[in-house]
mmCIF file of C-alpha atoms in Angstrom:
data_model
loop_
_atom_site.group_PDB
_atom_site.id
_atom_site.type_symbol
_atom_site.label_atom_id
_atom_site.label_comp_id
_atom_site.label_asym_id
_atom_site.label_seq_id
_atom_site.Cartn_x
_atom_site.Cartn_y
_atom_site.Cartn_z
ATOM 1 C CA UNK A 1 0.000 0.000 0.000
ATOM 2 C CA UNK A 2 1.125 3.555 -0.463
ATOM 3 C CA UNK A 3 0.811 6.509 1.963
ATOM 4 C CA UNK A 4 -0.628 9.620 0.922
ATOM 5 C CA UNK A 5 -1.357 12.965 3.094
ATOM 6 C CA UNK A 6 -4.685 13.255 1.016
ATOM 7 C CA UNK A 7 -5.831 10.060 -0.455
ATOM 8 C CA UNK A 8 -9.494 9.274 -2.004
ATOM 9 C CA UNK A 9 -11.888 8.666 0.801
ATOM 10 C CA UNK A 10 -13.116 6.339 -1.998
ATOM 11 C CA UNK A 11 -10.500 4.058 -1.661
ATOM 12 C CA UNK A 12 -10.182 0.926 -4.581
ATOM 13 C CA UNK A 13 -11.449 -2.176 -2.603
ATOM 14 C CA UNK A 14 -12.674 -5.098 -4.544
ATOM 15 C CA UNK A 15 -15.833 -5.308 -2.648
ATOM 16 C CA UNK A 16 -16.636 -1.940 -5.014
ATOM 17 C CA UNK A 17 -16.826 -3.601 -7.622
ATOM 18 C CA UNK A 18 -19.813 -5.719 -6.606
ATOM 19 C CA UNK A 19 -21.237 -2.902 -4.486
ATOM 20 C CA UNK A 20 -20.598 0.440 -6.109
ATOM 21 C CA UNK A 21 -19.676 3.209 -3.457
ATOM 22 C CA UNK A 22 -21.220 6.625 -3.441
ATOM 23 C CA UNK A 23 -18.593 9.260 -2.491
ATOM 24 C CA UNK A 24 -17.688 12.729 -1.846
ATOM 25 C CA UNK A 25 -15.015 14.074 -3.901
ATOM 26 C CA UNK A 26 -12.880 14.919 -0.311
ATOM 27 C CA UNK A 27 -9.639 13.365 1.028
ATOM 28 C CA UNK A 28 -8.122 11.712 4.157
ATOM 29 C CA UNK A 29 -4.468 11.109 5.086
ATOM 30 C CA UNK A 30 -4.240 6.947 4.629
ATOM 31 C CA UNK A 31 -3.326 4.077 3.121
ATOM 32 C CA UNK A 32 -4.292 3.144 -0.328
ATOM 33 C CA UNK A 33 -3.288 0.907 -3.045
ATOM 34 C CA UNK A 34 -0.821 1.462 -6.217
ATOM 35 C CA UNK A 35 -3.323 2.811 -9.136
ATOM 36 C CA UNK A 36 -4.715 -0.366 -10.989
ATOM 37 C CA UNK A 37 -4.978 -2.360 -8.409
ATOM 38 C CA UNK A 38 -7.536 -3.052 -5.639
ATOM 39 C CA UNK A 39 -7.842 -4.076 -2.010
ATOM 40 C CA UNK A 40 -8.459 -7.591 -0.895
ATOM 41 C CA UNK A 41 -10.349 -7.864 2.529
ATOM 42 C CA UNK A 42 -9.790 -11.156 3.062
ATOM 43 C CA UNK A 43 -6.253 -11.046 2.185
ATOM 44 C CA UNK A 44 -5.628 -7.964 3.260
ATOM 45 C CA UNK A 45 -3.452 -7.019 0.454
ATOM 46 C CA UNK A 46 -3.558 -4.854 -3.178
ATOM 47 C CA UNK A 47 -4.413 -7.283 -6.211
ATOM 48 C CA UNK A 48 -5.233 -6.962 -9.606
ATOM 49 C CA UNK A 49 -9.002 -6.884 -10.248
ATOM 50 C CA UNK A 50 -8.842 -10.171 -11.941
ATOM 51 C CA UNK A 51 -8.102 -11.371 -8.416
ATOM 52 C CA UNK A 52 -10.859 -9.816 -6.599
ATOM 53 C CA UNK A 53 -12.944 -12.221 -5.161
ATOM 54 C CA UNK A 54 -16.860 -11.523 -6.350
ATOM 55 C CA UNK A 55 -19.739 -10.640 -4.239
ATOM 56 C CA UNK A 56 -22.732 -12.741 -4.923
ATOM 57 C CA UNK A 57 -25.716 -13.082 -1.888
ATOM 58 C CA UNK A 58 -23.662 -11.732 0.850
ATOM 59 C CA UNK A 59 -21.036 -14.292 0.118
ATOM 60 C CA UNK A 60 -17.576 -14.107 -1.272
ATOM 61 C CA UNK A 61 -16.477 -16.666 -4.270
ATOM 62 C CA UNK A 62 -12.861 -16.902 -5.686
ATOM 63 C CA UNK A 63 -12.229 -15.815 -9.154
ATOM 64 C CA UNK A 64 -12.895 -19.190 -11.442
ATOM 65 C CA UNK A 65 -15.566 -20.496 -8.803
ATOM 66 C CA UNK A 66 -18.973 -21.396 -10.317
ATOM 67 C CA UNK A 67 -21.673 -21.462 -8.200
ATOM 68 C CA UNK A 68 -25.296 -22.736 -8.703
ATOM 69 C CA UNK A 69 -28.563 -20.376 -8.429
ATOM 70 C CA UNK A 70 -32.009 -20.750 -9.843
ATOM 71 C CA UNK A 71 -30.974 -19.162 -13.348
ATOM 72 C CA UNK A 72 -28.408 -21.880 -13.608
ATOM 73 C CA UNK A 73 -24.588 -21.402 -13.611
ATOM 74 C CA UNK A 74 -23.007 -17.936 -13.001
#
């Protein structure tokens, strides 16, 4: 992650991309990570965003996971 004195309060997380955020256009000293990439909760580090897990019912699946729902195979 890199510091910053004013950093997005938006901050890239891969949970955004399942969950859009709604923002201000302010800024907060912090953490963030390196343009193009995204934080990982559960890993608790920057990835690309082909490495973001996805969102799906409140759970988390792996990238390359296929799960089962009523419309058939996401």
């Amino acid at each position: 992650m890199q510091y910053g004195t004013c950093v997005s309060a938006c901050q890239r997380r891969c949970s955004s991309l399942s969950v859009p955020q709604h923002c201000g256009g302010h800024c907060e000293e912090g953490c963030v990570c390196p343009q193009g990439s995204f934080y990982n909760h559960r890993t608790h580090t920057c990835v690309h965003r082909s490495e973001c897990p996805c969102s799906f019912l409140g759970a988390d699946y792996e990238p390359g996971d296929v799960i089962l729902t009523s419309a058939g195979v996401q």
